[in-house]
mmCIF file of N, CA and C in Angstrom:
data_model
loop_
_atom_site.group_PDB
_atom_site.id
_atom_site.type_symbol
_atom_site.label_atom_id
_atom_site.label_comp_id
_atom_site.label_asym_id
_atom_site.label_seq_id
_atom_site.Cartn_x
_atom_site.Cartn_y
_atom_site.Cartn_z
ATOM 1 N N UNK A 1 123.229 183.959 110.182
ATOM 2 C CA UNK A 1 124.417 184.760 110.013
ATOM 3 C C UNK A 1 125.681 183.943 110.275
ATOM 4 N N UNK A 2 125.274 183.015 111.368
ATOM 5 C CA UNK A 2 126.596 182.192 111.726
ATOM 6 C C UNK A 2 126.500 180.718 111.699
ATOM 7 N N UNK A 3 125.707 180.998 110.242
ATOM 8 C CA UNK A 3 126.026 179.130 109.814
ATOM 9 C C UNK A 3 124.773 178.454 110.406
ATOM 10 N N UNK A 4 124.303 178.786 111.568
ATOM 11 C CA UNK A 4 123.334 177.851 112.350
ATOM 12 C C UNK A 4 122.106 177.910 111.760
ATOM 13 N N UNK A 5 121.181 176.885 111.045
ATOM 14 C CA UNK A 5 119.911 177.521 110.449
ATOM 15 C C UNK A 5 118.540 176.696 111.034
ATOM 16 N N UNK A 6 119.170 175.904 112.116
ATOM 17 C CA UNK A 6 118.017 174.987 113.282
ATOM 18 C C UNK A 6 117.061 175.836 113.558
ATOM 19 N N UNK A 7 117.373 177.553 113.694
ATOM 20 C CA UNK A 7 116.528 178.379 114.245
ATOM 21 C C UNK A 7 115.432 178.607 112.776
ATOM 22 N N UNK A 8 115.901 178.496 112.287
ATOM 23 C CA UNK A 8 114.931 178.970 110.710
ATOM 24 C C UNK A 8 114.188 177.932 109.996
ATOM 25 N N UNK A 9 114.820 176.792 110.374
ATOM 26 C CA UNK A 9 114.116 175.356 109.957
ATOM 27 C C UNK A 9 113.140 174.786 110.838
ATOM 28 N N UNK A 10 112.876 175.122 112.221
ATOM 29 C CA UNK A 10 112.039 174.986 113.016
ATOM 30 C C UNK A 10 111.409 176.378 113.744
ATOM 31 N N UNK A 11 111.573 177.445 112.882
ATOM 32 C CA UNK A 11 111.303 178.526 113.937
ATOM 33 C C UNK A 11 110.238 179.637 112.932
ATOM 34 N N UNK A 12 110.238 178.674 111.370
ATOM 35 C CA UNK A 12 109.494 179.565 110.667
ATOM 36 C C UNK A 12 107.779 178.580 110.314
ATOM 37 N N UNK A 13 108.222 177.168 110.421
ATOM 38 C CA UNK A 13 108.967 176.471 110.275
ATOM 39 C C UNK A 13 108.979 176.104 108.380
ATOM 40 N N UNK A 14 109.714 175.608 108.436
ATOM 41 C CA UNK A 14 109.785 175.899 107.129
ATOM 42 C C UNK A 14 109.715 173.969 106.640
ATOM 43 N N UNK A 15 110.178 172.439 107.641
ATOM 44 C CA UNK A 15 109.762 171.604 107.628
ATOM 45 C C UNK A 15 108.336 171.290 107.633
ATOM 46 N N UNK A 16 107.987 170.564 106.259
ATOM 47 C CA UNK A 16 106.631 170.497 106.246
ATOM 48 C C UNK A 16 105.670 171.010 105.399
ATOM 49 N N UNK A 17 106.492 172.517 104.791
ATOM 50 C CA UNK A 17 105.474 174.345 104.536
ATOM 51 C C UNK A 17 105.762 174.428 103.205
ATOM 52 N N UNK A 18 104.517 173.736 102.295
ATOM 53 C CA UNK A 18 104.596 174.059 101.105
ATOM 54 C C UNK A 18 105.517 175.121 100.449
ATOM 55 N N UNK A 19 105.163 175.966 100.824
ATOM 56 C CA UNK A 19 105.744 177.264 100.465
ATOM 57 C C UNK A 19 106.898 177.779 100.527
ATOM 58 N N UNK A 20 107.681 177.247 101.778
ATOM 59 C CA UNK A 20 108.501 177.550 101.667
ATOM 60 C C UNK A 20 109.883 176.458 101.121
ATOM 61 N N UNK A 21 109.305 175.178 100.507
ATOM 62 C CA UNK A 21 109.746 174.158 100.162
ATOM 63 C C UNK A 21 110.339 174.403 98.957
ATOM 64 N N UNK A 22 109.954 175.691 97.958
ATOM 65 C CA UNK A 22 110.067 176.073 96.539
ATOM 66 C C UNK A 22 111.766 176.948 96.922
ATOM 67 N N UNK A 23 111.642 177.821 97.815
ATOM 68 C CA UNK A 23 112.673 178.561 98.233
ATOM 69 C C UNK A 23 113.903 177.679 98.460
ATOM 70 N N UNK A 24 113.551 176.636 99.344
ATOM 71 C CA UNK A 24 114.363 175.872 99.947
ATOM 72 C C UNK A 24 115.494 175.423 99.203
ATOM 73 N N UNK A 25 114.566 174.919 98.179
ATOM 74 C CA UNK A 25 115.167 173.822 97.011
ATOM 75 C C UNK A 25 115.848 174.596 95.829
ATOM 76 N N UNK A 26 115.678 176.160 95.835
ATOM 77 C CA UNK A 26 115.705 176.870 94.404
ATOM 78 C C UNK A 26 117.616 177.582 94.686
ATOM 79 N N UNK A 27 117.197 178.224 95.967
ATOM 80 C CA UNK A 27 118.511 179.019 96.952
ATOM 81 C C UNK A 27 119.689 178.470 96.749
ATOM 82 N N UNK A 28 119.991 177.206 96.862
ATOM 83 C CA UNK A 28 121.617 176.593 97.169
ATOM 84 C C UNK A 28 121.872 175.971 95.361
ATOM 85 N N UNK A 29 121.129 175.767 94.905
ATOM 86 C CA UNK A 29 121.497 175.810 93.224
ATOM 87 C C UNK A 29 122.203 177.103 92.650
ATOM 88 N N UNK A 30 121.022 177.900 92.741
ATOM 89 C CA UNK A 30 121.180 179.250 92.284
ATOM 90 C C UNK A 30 122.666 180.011 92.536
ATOM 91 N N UNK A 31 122.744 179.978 94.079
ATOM 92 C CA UNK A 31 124.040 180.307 94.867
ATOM 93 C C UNK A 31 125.651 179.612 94.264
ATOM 94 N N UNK A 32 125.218 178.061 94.389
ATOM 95 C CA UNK A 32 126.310 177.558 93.922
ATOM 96 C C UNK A 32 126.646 177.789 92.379
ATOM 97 N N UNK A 33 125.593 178.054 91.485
ATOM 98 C CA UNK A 33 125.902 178.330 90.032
ATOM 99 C C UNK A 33 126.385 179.563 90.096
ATOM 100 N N UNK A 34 126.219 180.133 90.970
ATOM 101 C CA UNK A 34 126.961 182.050 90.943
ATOM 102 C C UNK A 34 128.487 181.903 91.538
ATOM 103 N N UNK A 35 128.759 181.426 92.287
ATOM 104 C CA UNK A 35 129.839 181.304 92.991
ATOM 105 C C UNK A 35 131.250 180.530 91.893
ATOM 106 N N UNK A 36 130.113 179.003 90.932
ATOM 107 C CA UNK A 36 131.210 178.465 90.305
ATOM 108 C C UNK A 36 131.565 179.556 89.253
ATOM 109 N N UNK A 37 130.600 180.215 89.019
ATOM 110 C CA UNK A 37 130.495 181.082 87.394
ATOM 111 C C UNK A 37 131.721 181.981 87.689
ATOM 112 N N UNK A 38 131.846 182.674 88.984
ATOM 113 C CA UNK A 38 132.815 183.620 89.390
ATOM 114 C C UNK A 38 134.207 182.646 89.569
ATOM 115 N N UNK A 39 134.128 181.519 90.275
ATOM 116 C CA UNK A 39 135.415 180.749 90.264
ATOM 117 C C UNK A 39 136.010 180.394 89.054
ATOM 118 N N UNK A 40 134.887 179.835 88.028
ATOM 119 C CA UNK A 40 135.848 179.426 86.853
ATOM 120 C C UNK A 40 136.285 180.163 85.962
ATOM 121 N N UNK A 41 135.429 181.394 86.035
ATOM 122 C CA UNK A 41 135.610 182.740 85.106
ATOM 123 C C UNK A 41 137.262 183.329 85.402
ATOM 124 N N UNK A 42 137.880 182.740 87.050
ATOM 125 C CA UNK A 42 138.966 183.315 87.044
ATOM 126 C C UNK A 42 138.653 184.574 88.315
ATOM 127 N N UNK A 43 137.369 185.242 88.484
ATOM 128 C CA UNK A 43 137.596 186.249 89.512
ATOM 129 C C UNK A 43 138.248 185.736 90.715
ATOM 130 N N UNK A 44 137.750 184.698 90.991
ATOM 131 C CA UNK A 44 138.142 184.528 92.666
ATOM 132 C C UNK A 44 138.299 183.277 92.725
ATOM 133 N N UNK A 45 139.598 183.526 93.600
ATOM 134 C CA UNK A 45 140.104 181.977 93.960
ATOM 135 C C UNK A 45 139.098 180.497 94.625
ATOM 136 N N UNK A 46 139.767 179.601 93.880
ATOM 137 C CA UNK A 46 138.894 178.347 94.306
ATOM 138 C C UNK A 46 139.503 178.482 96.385
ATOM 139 N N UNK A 47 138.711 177.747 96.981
ATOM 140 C CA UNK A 47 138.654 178.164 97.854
ATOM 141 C C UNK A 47 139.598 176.141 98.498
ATOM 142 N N UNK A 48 140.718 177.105 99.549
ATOM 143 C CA UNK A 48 141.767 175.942 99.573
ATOM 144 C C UNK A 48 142.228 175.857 101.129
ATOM 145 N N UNK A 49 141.447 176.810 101.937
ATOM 146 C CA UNK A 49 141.654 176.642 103.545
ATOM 147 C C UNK A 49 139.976 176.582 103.938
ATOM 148 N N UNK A 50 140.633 175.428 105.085
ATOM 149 C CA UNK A 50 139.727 174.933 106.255
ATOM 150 C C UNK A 50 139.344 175.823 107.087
ATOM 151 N N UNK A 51 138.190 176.715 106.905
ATOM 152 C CA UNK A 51 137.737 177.483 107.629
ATOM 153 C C UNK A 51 136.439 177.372 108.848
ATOM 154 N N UNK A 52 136.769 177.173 110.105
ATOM 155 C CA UNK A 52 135.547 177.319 111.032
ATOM 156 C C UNK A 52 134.216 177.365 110.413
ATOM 157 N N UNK A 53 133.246 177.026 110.798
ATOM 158 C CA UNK A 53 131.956 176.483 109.636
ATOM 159 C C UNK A 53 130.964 177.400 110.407
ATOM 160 N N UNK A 54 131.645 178.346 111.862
ATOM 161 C CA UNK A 54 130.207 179.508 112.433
ATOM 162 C C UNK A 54 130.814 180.412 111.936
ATOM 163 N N UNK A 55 131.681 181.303 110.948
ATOM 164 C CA UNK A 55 132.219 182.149 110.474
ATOM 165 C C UNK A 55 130.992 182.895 109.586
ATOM 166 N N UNK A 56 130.758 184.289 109.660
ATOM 167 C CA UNK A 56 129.629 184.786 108.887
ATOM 168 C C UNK A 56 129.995 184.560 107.502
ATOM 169 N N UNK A 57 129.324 185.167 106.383
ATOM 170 C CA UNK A 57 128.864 184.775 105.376
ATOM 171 C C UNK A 57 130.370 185.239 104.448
ATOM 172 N N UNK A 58 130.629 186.777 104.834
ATOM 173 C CA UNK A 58 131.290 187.135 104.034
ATOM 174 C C UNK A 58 132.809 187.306 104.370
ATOM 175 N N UNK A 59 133.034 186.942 106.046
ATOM 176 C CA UNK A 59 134.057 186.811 106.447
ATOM 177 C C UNK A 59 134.894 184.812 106.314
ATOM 178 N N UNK A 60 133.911 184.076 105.615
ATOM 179 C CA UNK A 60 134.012 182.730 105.566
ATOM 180 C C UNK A 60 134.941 182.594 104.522
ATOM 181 N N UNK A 61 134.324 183.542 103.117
ATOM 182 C CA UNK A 61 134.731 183.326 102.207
ATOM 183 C C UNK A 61 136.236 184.071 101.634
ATOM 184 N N UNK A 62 135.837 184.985 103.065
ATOM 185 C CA UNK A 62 137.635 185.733 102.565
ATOM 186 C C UNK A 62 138.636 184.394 102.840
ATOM 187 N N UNK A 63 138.429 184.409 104.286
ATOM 188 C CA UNK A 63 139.571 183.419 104.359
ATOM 189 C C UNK A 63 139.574 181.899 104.054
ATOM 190 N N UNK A 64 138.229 181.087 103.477
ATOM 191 C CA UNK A 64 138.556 180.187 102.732
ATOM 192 C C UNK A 64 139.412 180.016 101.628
ATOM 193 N N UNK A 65 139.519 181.405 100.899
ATOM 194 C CA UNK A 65 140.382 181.507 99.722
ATOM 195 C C UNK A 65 141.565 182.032 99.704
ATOM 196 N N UNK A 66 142.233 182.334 101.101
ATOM 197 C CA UNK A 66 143.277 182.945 101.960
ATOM 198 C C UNK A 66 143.072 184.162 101.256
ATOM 199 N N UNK A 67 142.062 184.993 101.774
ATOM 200 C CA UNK A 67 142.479 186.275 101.807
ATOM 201 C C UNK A 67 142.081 187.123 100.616
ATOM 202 N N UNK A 68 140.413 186.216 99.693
ATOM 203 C CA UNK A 68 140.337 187.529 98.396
ATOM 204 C C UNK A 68 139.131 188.294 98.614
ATOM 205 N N UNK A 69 139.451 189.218 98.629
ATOM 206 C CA UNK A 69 138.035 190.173 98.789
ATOM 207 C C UNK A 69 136.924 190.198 97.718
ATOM 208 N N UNK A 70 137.395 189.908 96.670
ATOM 209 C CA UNK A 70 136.603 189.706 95.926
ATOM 210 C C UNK A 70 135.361 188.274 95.662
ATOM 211 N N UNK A 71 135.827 187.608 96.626
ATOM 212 C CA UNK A 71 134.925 186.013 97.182
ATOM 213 C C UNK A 71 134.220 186.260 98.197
ATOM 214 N N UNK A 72 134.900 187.820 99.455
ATOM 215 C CA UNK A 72 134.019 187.738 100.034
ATOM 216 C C UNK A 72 132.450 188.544 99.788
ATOM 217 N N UNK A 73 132.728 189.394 98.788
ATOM 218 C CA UNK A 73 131.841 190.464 97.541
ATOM 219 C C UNK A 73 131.100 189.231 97.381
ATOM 220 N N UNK A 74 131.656 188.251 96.217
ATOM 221 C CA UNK A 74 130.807 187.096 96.192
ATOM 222 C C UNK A 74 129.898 186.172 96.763
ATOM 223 N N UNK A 75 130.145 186.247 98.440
ATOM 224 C CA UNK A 75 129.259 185.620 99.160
ATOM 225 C C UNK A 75 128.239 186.657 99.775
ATOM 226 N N UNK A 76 128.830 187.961 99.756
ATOM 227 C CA UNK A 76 127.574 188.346 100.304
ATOM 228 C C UNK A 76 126.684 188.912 98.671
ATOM 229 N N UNK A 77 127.101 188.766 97.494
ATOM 230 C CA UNK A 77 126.096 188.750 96.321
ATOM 231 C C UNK A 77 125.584 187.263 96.748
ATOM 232 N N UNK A 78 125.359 186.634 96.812
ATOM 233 C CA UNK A 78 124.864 185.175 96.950
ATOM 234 C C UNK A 78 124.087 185.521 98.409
ATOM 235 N N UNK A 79 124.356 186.095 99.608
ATOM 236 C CA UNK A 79 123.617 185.948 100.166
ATOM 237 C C UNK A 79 122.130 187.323 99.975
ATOM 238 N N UNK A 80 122.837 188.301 99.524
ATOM 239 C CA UNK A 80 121.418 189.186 98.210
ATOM 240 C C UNK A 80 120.723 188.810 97.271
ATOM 241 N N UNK A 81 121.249 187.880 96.982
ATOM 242 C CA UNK A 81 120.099 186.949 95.776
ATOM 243 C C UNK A 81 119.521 185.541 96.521
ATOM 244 N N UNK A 82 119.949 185.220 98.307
ATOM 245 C CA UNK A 82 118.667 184.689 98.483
ATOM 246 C C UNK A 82 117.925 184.994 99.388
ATOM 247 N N UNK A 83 118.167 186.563 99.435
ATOM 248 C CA UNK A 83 117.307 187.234 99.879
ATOM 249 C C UNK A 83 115.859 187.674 99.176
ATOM 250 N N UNK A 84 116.334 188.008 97.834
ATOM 251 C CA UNK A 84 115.503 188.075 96.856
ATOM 252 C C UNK A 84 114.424 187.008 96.657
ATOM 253 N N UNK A 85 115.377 185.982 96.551
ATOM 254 C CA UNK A 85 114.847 184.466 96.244
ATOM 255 C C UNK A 85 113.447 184.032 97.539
ATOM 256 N N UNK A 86 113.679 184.712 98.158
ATOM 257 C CA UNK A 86 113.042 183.976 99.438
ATOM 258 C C UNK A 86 112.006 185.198 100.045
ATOM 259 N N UNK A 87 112.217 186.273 99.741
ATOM 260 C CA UNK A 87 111.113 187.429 100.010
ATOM 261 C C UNK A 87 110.181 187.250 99.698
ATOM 262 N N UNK A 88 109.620 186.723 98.612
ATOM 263 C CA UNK A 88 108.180 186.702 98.002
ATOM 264 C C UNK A 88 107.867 185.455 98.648
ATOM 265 N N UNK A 89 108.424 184.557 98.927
ATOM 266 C CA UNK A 89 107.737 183.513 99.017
ATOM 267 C C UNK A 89 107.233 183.626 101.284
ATOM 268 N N UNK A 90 108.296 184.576 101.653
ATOM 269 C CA UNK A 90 107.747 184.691 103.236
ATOM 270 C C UNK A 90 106.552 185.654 103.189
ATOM 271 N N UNK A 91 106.632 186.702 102.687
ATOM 272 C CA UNK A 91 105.352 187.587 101.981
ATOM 273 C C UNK A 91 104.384 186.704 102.085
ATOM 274 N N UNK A 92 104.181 185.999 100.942
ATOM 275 C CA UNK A 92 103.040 185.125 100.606
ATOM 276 C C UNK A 92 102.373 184.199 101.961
ATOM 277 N N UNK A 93 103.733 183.952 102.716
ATOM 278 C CA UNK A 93 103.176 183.014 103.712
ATOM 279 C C UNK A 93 102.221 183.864 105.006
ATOM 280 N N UNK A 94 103.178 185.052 105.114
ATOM 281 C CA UNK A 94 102.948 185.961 106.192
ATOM 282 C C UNK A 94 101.105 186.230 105.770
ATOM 283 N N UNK A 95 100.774 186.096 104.832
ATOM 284 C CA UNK A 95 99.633 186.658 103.884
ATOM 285 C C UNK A 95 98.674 185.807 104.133
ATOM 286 N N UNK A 96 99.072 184.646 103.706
ATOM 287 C CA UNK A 96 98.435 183.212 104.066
ATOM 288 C C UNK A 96 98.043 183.472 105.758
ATOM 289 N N UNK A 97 98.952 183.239 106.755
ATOM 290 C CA UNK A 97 98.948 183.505 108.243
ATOM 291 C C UNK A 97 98.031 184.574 108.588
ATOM 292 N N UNK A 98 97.685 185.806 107.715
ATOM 293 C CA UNK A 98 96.853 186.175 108.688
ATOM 294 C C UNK A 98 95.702 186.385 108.380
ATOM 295 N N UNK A 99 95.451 185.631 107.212
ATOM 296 C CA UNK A 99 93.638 184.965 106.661
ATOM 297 C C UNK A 99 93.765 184.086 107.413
ATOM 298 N N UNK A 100 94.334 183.378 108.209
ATOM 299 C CA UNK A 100 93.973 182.008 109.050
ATOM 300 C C UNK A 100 93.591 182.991 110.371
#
């Protein structure tokens, strides 16, 4: 929620875990192609202030762009699509975990 993801990279763990290596790699593409698509399209400002880097998801993006609500809509759509992105694949693991 606040930027820190040490807890999720060693706490699922996700270093190492086939499975969750597909997620890993798929999430910050996906995200960044949604975000430019909305920037260059014109919805929401390119983003032009230095904002604190533990700021949550959707309060980051207001004020990186001084102030558009519509970027911060945008980050939390980006953080719903890697939610999506990443459900099936903890499913699967959780699934895996308790045939072992």
């Amino acid at each position: 929620m606040f930027n820190i993801n040490e807890p999720v990279i060693f706490g699922l763990p996700i270093v190492l875990n086939p499975i969750y290596f597909i997620p890993w790699l798929l999430v910050p593409p996906v995200c960044t192609l949604i975000a430019y698509l909305f920037t260059a399209g014109g919805i929401i400002p390119p983003v032009y202030v230095q904002v604190p880097w533990v700021m949550p998801v959707g309060i980051y993006a207001f004020l990186a762009t001084g102030g558009s609500l519509m970027a911060g809509l945008v980050a939390l759509i980006n953080l719903g699509v890697s939610f999506l992105i990443w459900t099936p694949f903890v499913l699967l693991a959780n699934r895996q975990q308790e045939v072992e």
